[in-house]
């Protein structure tokens, strides 16, 4: 599993509240990604990081922000949660360079009510 | 733009039968290609990958895939399916021209009947 831990694994939150999801890796890989998975859409990239304090937007970044102050941690924040952000969120790391091989965490199931 | 198409949303096969899951991609250069499997409630596990070289690649759990440049395809195969293969399968493309990201297909759900 390449030492990837996501927390929390499950969360229910109310509309309008901020939420932060954490991805922690133990192997100091440079490239980290946040995806959301929704039925019929596969996995869609939210944000990614290519180093400490180096991040960029993905396909579905609106309403999300990220931070990476340490190599091992990549945080995803929903500034003001909406029901459309109910999803399963996966963190991934890329081993051996960008887009070469991704290993995924176990996912976080987020429900916004 | 890069994209991945998995034309089969759901496939049902009998245990012991052969399996082929289709994947077509759109990419401007030689891509890096991947197949992942996801069991219910779990993350994605890498089955196999293609970067270059031999176009027939072997993966874990008895799976293989063949890269066909002329058809822009990377189909996943298994000669004899086991009940434990029931899962969701995702094809993905990566590479230097993808803007530092992977592109995933929408997935194929596999049901295995006894």
PDB file of N, CA, C and O in Angstrom, chain A residues 9 31 33 35 37 40-43 45 48 50 57-59 90 93-94 98-107 109, chain B residues 32 34 36 38 41-46 49 51 88 90 93-107:
ATOM      1  N   UNK A   9     -11.547   8.095   7.812  1.00  0.00           N
ATOM      2  CA  UNK A   9     -12.036   7.160   6.797  1.00  0.00           C
ATOM      3  C   UNK A   9     -13.494   7.435   6.450  1.00  0.00           C
ATOM      4  O   UNK A   9     -13.936   7.181   5.325  1.00  0.00           O
ATOM      5  N   UNK A  31       5.363  13.236  -5.599  1.00  0.00           N
ATOM      6  CA  UNK A  31       4.090  13.532  -6.239  1.00  0.00           C
ATOM      7  C   UNK A  31       2.928  12.922  -5.464  1.00  0.00           C
ATOM      8  O   UNK A  31       2.901  11.723  -5.202  1.00  0.00           O
ATOM      9  N   UNK A  33      -1.561  13.196  -5.006  1.00  0.00           N
ATOM     10  CA  UNK A  33      -2.774  13.563  -5.726  1.00  0.00           C
ATOM     11  C   UNK A  33      -3.990  13.382  -4.829  1.00  0.00           C
ATOM     12  O   UNK A  33      -4.026  12.492  -3.986  1.00  0.00           O
ATOM     13  N   UNK A  35      -8.061  12.688  -5.524  1.00  0.00           N
ATOM     14  CA  UNK A  35      -9.111  12.373  -6.482  1.00  0.00           C
ATOM     15  C   UNK A  35     -10.435  12.239  -5.732  1.00  0.00           C
ATOM     16  O   UNK A  35     -10.472  11.901  -4.557  1.00  0.00           O
ATOM     17  N   UNK A  37     -14.147  10.123  -6.310  1.00  0.00           N
ATOM     18  CA  UNK A  37     -14.760   9.053  -7.093  1.00  0.00           C
ATOM     19  C   UNK A  37     -16.260   9.125  -6.954  1.00  0.00           C
ATOM     20  O   UNK A  37     -16.793   9.081  -5.838  1.00  0.00           O
ATOM     21  N   UNK A  40     -20.268   6.618 -12.263  1.00  0.00           N
ATOM     22  CA  UNK A  40     -20.388   7.097 -13.630  1.00  0.00           C
ATOM     23  C   UNK A  40     -19.327   8.076 -14.066  1.00  0.00           C
ATOM     24  O   UNK A  40     -19.288   8.480 -15.224  1.00  0.00           O
ATOM     25  N   UNK A  41     -18.469   8.471 -13.130  1.00  0.00           N
ATOM     26  CA  UNK A  41     -17.416   9.441 -13.465  1.00  0.00           C
ATOM     27  C   UNK A  41     -16.011   8.892 -13.267  1.00  0.00           C
ATOM     28  O   UNK A  41     -15.037   9.556 -13.607  1.00  0.00           O
ATOM     29  N   UNK A  42     -15.882   7.724 -12.720  1.00  0.00           N
ATOM     30  CA  UNK A  42     -14.550   7.216 -12.436  1.00  0.00           C
ATOM     31  C   UNK A  42     -13.872   8.089 -11.393  1.00  0.00           C
ATOM     32  O   UNK A  42     -14.516   8.601 -10.473  1.00  0.00           O
ATOM     33  N   UNK A  43     -12.586   8.263 -11.544  1.00  0.00           N
ATOM     34  CA  UNK A  43     -11.835   9.119 -10.630  1.00  0.00           C
ATOM     35  C   UNK A  43     -11.486  10.420 -11.349  1.00  0.00           C
ATOM     36  O   UNK A  43     -10.992  10.398 -12.473  1.00  0.00           O
ATOM     37  N   UNK A  45      -9.434  14.155 -10.909  1.00  0.00           N
ATOM     38  CA  UNK A  45      -8.379  14.808 -10.145  1.00  0.00           C
ATOM     39  C   UNK A  45      -8.856  16.147  -9.601  1.00  0.00           C
ATOM     40  O   UNK A  45      -9.397  16.982 -10.335  1.00  0.00           O
ATOM     41  N   UNK A  48      -3.175  18.344  -7.193  1.00  0.00           N
ATOM     42  CA  UNK A  48      -2.010  17.506  -7.022  1.00  0.00           C
ATOM     43  C   UNK A  48      -0.843  18.349  -6.528  1.00  0.00           C
ATOM     44  O   UNK A  48      -0.895  19.595  -6.561  1.00  0.00           O
ATOM     45  N   UNK A  50       3.584  18.500  -6.429  1.00  0.00           N
ATOM     46  CA  UNK A  50       4.859  17.956  -6.910  1.00  0.00           C
ATOM     47  C   UNK A  50       6.012  18.345  -5.988  1.00  0.00           C
ATOM     48  O   UNK A  50       7.172  18.339  -6.402  1.00  0.00           O
ATOM     49  N   UNK A  57      -3.907  22.799  -9.702  1.00  0.00           N
ATOM     50  CA  UNK A  57      -5.300  22.384  -9.805  1.00  0.00           C
ATOM     51  C   UNK A  57      -5.466  21.246 -10.789  1.00  0.00           C
ATOM     52  O   UNK A  57      -4.759  21.135 -11.783  1.00  0.00           O
ATOM     53  N   UNK A  58      -6.473  20.447 -10.482  1.00  0.00           N
ATOM     54  CA  UNK A  58      -6.872  19.408 -11.401  1.00  0.00           C
ATOM     55  C   UNK A  58      -8.165  19.751 -12.084  1.00  0.00           C
ATOM     56  O   UNK A  58      -8.583  20.908 -12.158  1.00  0.00           O
ATOM     57  N   UNK A  59      -8.814  18.748 -12.548  1.00  0.00           N
ATOM     58  CA  UNK A  59     -10.024  18.878 -13.357  1.00  0.00           C
ATOM     59  C   UNK A  59     -11.213  19.462 -12.596  1.00  0.00           C
ATOM     60  O   UNK A  59     -12.036  20.204 -13.151  1.00  0.00           O
ATOM     61  N   UNK A  90      -9.959   9.913  -2.643  1.00  0.00           N
ATOM     62  CA  UNK A  90      -8.769   9.083  -2.611  1.00  0.00           C
ATOM     63  C   UNK A  90      -7.520   9.939  -2.756  1.00  0.00           C
ATOM     64  O   UNK A  90      -7.450  10.836  -3.599  1.00  0.00           O
ATOM     65  N   UNK A  93      -0.152   8.517  -4.431  1.00  0.00           N
ATOM     66  CA  UNK A  93       1.211   8.967  -4.640  1.00  0.00           C
ATOM     67  C   UNK A  93       1.724   8.361  -5.934  1.00  0.00           C
ATOM     68  O   UNK A  93       1.263   7.301  -6.363  1.00  0.00           O
ATOM     69  N   UNK A  94       2.635   9.056  -6.564  1.00  0.00           N
ATOM     70  CA  UNK A  94       3.232   8.570  -7.792  1.00  0.00           C
ATOM     71  C   UNK A  94       4.663   8.164  -7.492  1.00  0.00           C
ATOM     72  O   UNK A  94       5.448   8.968  -6.988  1.00  0.00           O
ATOM     73  N   UNK A  98       6.353  11.692 -12.061  1.00  0.00           N
ATOM     74  CA  UNK A  98       4.933  11.988 -12.309  1.00  0.00           C
ATOM     75  C   UNK A  98       4.308  10.987 -13.244  1.00  0.00           C
ATOM     76  O   UNK A  98       4.884  10.621 -14.259  1.00  0.00           O
ATOM     77  N   UNK A  99       3.146  10.537 -12.890  1.00  0.00           N
ATOM     78  CA  UNK A  99       2.317   9.701 -13.755  1.00  0.00           C
ATOM     79  C   UNK A  99       2.963   8.383 -14.133  1.00  0.00           C
ATOM     80  O   UNK A  99       2.623   7.787 -15.153  1.00  0.00           O
ATOM     81  N   UNK A 100       3.892   7.916 -13.351  1.00  0.00           N
ATOM     82  CA  UNK A 100       4.548   6.669 -13.706  1.00  0.00           C
ATOM     83  C   UNK A 100       3.863   5.471 -13.072  1.00  0.00           C
ATOM     84  O   UNK A 100       3.804   4.418 -13.669  1.00  0.00           O
ATOM     85  N   UNK A 101       3.388   5.604 -11.902  1.00  0.00           N
ATOM     86  CA  UNK A 101       2.712   4.490 -11.239  1.00  0.00           C
ATOM     87  C   UNK A 101       2.104   5.045  -9.967  1.00  0.00           C
ATOM     88  O   UNK A 101       2.812   5.607  -9.150  1.00  0.00           O
ATOM     89  N   UNK A 102       0.835   4.926  -9.810  1.00  0.00           N
ATOM     90  CA  UNK A 102       0.155   5.511  -8.660  1.00  0.00           C
ATOM     91  C   UNK A 102      -0.278   4.441  -7.678  1.00  0.00           C
ATOM     92  O   UNK A 102      -0.763   3.375  -8.069  1.00  0.00           O
ATOM     93  N   UNK A 103      -0.088   4.748  -6.403  1.00  0.00           N
ATOM     94  CA  UNK A 103      -0.595   3.908  -5.333  1.00  0.00           C
ATOM     95  C   UNK A 103      -1.602   4.727  -4.544  1.00  0.00           C
ATOM     96  O   UNK A 103      -1.379   5.908  -4.284  1.00  0.00           O
ATOM     97  N   UNK A 104      -2.682   4.055  -4.171  1.00  0.00           N
ATOM     98  CA  UNK A 104      -3.807   4.759  -3.588  1.00  0.00           C
ATOM     99  C   UNK A 104      -3.988   4.419  -2.112  1.00  0.00           C
ATOM    100  O   UNK A 104      -3.707   3.302  -1.676  1.00  0.00           O
ATOM    101  N   UNK A 105      -4.518   5.406  -1.400  1.00  0.00           N
ATOM    102  CA  UNK A 105      -4.968   5.156  -0.044  1.00  0.00           C
ATOM    103  C   UNK A 105      -6.299   4.432  -0.052  1.00  0.00           C
ATOM    104  O   UNK A 105      -6.855   4.118  -1.110  1.00  0.00           O
ATOM    105  N   UNK A 106      -6.828   4.196   1.142  1.00  0.00           N
ATOM    106  CA  UNK A 106      -8.047   3.414   1.283  1.00  0.00           C
ATOM    107  C   UNK A 106      -9.308   4.242   1.055  1.00  0.00           C
ATOM    108  O   UNK A 106     -10.393   3.694   0.953  1.00  0.00           O
ATOM    109  N   UNK A 107      -9.151   5.545   0.993  1.00  0.00           N
ATOM    110  CA  UNK A 107     -10.292   6.391   0.701  1.00  0.00           C
ATOM    111  C   UNK A 107     -10.955   6.963   1.940  1.00  0.00           C
ATOM    112  O   UNK A 107     -10.874   6.390   3.025  1.00  0.00           O
ATOM    113  N   UNK A 109     -14.791   8.388   2.892  1.00  0.00           N
ATOM    114  CA  UNK A 109     -16.176   8.581   2.457  1.00  0.00           C
ATOM    115  C   UNK A 109     -16.740   9.790   3.178  1.00  0.00           C
ATOM    116  O   UNK A 109     -16.876   9.782   4.401  1.00  0.00           O
TER     117      UNK A 109
ATOM    118  N   UNK B  32       1.687   6.137 -20.964  1.00  0.00           N
ATOM    119  CA  UNK B  32       1.843   5.136 -19.927  1.00  0.00           C
ATOM    120  C   UNK B  32       0.424   4.640 -19.644  1.00  0.00           C
ATOM    121  O   UNK B  32      -0.488   5.441 -19.419  1.00  0.00           O
ATOM    122  N   UNK B  34      -2.306   1.896 -17.596  1.00  0.00           N
ATOM    123  CA  UNK B  34      -2.460   1.164 -16.348  1.00  0.00           C
ATOM    124  C   UNK B  34      -3.843   0.530 -16.274  1.00  0.00           C
ATOM    125  O   UNK B  34      -4.809   1.048 -16.822  1.00  0.00           O
ATOM    126  N   UNK B  36      -6.254  -0.814 -13.011  1.00  0.00           N
ATOM    127  CA  UNK B  36      -6.416  -0.916 -11.573  1.00  0.00           C
ATOM    128  C   UNK B  36      -7.682  -1.717 -11.276  1.00  0.00           C
ATOM    129  O   UNK B  36      -8.639  -1.703 -12.046  1.00  0.00           O
ATOM    130  N   UNK B  38     -10.567  -2.390  -8.092  1.00  0.00           N
ATOM    131  CA  UNK B  38     -11.091  -1.886  -6.833  1.00  0.00           C
ATOM    132  C   UNK B  38     -12.167  -2.820  -6.310  1.00  0.00           C
ATOM    133  O   UNK B  38     -13.214  -2.982  -6.923  1.00  0.00           O
ATOM    134  N   UNK B  41     -15.452  -0.952  -1.171  1.00  0.00           N
ATOM    135  CA  UNK B  41     -14.975  -0.313   0.041  1.00  0.00           C
ATOM    136  C   UNK B  41     -13.468  -0.203   0.157  1.00  0.00           C
ATOM    137  O   UNK B  41     -12.959   0.201   1.213  1.00  0.00           O
ATOM    138  N   UNK B  42     -12.785  -0.522  -0.921  1.00  0.00           N
ATOM    139  CA  UNK B  42     -11.327  -0.503  -0.878  1.00  0.00           C
ATOM    140  C   UNK B  42     -10.758   0.547  -1.827  1.00  0.00           C
ATOM    141  O   UNK B  42     -11.466   1.118  -2.659  1.00  0.00           O
ATOM    142  N   UNK B  43      -9.467   0.773  -1.677  1.00  0.00           N
ATOM    143  CA  UNK B  43      -8.780   1.640  -2.619  1.00  0.00           C
ATOM    144  C   UNK B  43      -8.477   0.900  -3.907  1.00  0.00           C
ATOM    145  O   UNK B  43      -8.877  -0.243  -4.102  1.00  0.00           O
ATOM    146  N   UNK B  44      -7.759   1.560  -4.794  1.00  0.00           N
ATOM    147  CA  UNK B  44      -7.418   0.950  -6.074  1.00  0.00           C
ATOM    148  C   UNK B  44      -6.078   0.241  -5.976  1.00  0.00           C
ATOM    149  O   UNK B  44      -5.114   0.778  -5.420  1.00  0.00           O
ATOM    150  N   UNK B  45      -6.025  -0.933  -6.564  1.00  0.00           N
ATOM    151  CA  UNK B  45      -4.799  -1.713  -6.576  1.00  0.00           C
ATOM    152  C   UNK B  45      -4.311  -1.839  -8.018  1.00  0.00           C
ATOM    153  O   UNK B  45      -5.082  -2.159  -8.919  1.00  0.00           O
ATOM    154  N   UNK B  46      -3.035  -1.604  -8.221  1.00  0.00           N
ATOM    155  CA  UNK B  46      -2.471  -1.693  -9.558  1.00  0.00           C
ATOM    156  C   UNK B  46      -2.377  -3.146 -10.003  1.00  0.00           C
ATOM    157  O   UNK B  46      -1.787  -3.978  -9.321  1.00  0.00           O
ATOM    158  N   UNK B  49       0.939  -2.472 -15.748  1.00  0.00           N
ATOM    159  CA  UNK B  49       1.264  -1.187 -16.350  1.00  0.00           C
ATOM    160  C   UNK B  49       2.058  -1.419 -17.632  1.00  0.00           C
ATOM    161  O   UNK B  49       2.733  -2.440 -17.791  1.00  0.00           O
ATOM    162  N   UNK B  51       4.732   0.852 -20.064  1.00  0.00           N
ATOM    163  CA  UNK B  51       5.470   2.082 -20.320  1.00  0.00           C
ATOM    164  C   UNK B  51       6.058   2.063 -21.723  1.00  0.00           C
ATOM    165  O   UNK B  51       5.995   3.042 -22.462  1.00  0.00           O
ATOM    166  N   UNK B  88     -14.503  -3.748  -9.461  1.00  0.00           N
ATOM    167  CA  UNK B  88     -14.543  -2.670 -10.453  1.00  0.00           C
ATOM    168  C   UNK B  88     -13.141  -2.521 -11.024  1.00  0.00           C
ATOM    169  O   UNK B  88     -12.156  -2.533 -10.280  1.00  0.00           O
ATOM    170  N   UNK B  90     -10.537  -0.286 -13.527  1.00  0.00           N
ATOM    171  CA  UNK B  90     -10.301   1.030 -14.109  1.00  0.00           C
ATOM    172  C   UNK B  90      -9.056   1.020 -14.973  1.00  0.00           C
ATOM    173  O   UNK B  90      -7.998   0.538 -14.556  1.00  0.00           O
ATOM    174  N   UNK B  93      -4.504   6.392 -18.027  1.00  0.00           N
ATOM    175  CA  UNK B  93      -3.382   6.818 -18.858  1.00  0.00           C
ATOM    176  C   UNK B  93      -2.604   7.903 -18.140  1.00  0.00           C
ATOM    177  O   UNK B  93      -3.178   8.764 -17.476  1.00  0.00           O
ATOM    178  N   UNK B  94      -1.323   7.825 -18.222  1.00  0.00           N
ATOM    179  CA  UNK B  94      -0.450   8.841 -17.647  1.00  0.00           C
ATOM    180  C   UNK B  94       0.661   9.108 -18.633  1.00  0.00           C
ATOM    181  O   UNK B  94       0.630   8.649 -19.764  1.00  0.00           O
ATOM    182  N   UNK B  95       1.643   9.880 -18.192  1.00  0.00           N
ATOM    183  CA  UNK B  95       2.759  10.133 -19.084  1.00  0.00           C
ATOM    184  C   UNK B  95       3.180  11.579 -19.063  1.00  0.00           C
ATOM    185  O   UNK B  95       2.564  12.417 -18.421  1.00  0.00           O
ATOM    186  N   UNK B  96       4.193  11.854 -19.804  1.00  0.00           N
ATOM    187  CA  UNK B  96       4.799  13.174 -19.783  1.00  0.00           C
ATOM    188  C   UNK B  96       3.880  14.240 -20.345  1.00  0.00           C
ATOM    189  O   UNK B  96       3.998  15.417 -20.004  1.00  0.00           O
ATOM    190  N   UNK B  97       2.968  13.881 -21.196  1.00  0.00           N
ATOM    191  CA  UNK B  97       2.101  14.869 -21.830  1.00  0.00           C
ATOM    192  C   UNK B  97       0.750  15.019 -21.159  1.00  0.00           C
ATOM    193  O   UNK B  97      -0.169  15.571 -21.746  1.00  0.00           O
ATOM    194  N   UNK B  98       0.606  14.497 -19.949  1.00  0.00           N
ATOM    195  CA  UNK B  98      -0.704  14.554 -19.304  1.00  0.00           C
ATOM    196  C   UNK B  98      -0.773  15.647 -18.244  1.00  0.00           C
ATOM    197  O   UNK B  98      -1.696  15.664 -17.445  1.00  0.00           O
ATOM    198  N   UNK B  99       0.192  16.536 -18.238  1.00  0.00           N
ATOM    199  CA  UNK B  99       0.128  17.622 -17.272  1.00  0.00           C
ATOM    200  C   UNK B  99       0.219  17.163 -15.842  1.00  0.00           C
ATOM    201  O   UNK B  99      -0.470  17.679 -14.972  1.00  0.00           O
ATOM    202  N   UNK B 100       1.063  16.201 -15.598  1.00  0.00           N
ATOM    203  CA  UNK B 100       1.283  15.701 -14.246  1.00  0.00           C
ATOM    204  C   UNK B 100       0.061  15.035 -13.642  1.00  0.00           C
ATOM    205  O   UNK B 100      -0.149  15.108 -12.422  1.00  0.00           O
ATOM    206  N   UNK B 101      -0.777  14.460 -14.418  1.00  0.00           N
ATOM    207  CA  UNK B 101      -1.901  13.754 -13.837  1.00  0.00           C
ATOM    208  C   UNK B 101      -2.240  12.499 -14.631  1.00  0.00           C
ATOM    209  O   UNK B 101      -1.850  12.346 -15.774  1.00  0.00           O
ATOM    210  N   UNK B 102      -2.944  11.614 -13.954  1.00  0.00           N
ATOM    211  CA  UNK B 102      -3.476  10.425 -14.589  1.00  0.00           C
ATOM    212  C   UNK B 102      -4.906  10.713 -15.036  1.00  0.00           C
ATOM    213  O   UNK B 102      -5.629  11.468 -14.390  1.00  0.00           O
ATOM    214  N   UNK B 103      -5.305  10.085 -16.115  1.00  0.00           N
ATOM    215  CA  UNK B 103      -6.696  10.147 -16.552  1.00  0.00           C
ATOM    216  C   UNK B 103      -7.288   8.747 -16.453  1.00  0.00           C
ATOM    217  O   UNK B 103      -6.706   7.788 -16.938  1.00  0.00           O
ATOM    218  N   UNK B 104      -8.443   8.682 -15.810  1.00  0.00           N
ATOM    219  CA  UNK B 104      -9.085   7.396 -15.577  1.00  0.00           C
ATOM    220  C   UNK B 104     -10.333   7.243 -16.425  1.00  0.00           C
ATOM    221  O   UNK B 104     -11.051   8.215 -16.687  1.00  0.00           O
ATOM    222  N   UNK B 105     -10.595   6.001 -16.815  1.00  0.00           N
ATOM    223  CA  UNK B 105     -11.883   5.687 -17.404  1.00  0.00           C
ATOM    224  C   UNK B 105     -12.944   5.632 -16.312  1.00  0.00           C
ATOM    225  O   UNK B 105     -12.649   5.735 -15.123  1.00  0.00           O
ATOM    226  N   UNK B 106     -14.175   5.450 -16.728  1.00  0.00           N
ATOM    227  CA  UNK B 106     -15.289   5.450 -15.778  1.00  0.00           C
ATOM    228  C   UNK B 106     -15.493   4.099 -15.109  1.00  0.00           C
ATOM    229  O   UNK B 106     -16.339   3.964 -14.245  1.00  0.00           O
ATOM    230  N   UNK B 107     -14.715   3.122 -15.521  1.00  0.00           N
ATOM    231  CA  UNK B 107     -14.749   1.842 -14.840  1.00  0.00           C
ATOM    232  C   UNK B 107     -15.674   0.819 -15.474  1.00  0.00           C
ATOM    233  O   UNK B 107     -16.656   1.162 -16.139  1.00  0.00           O
TER     234      UNK B 107
END
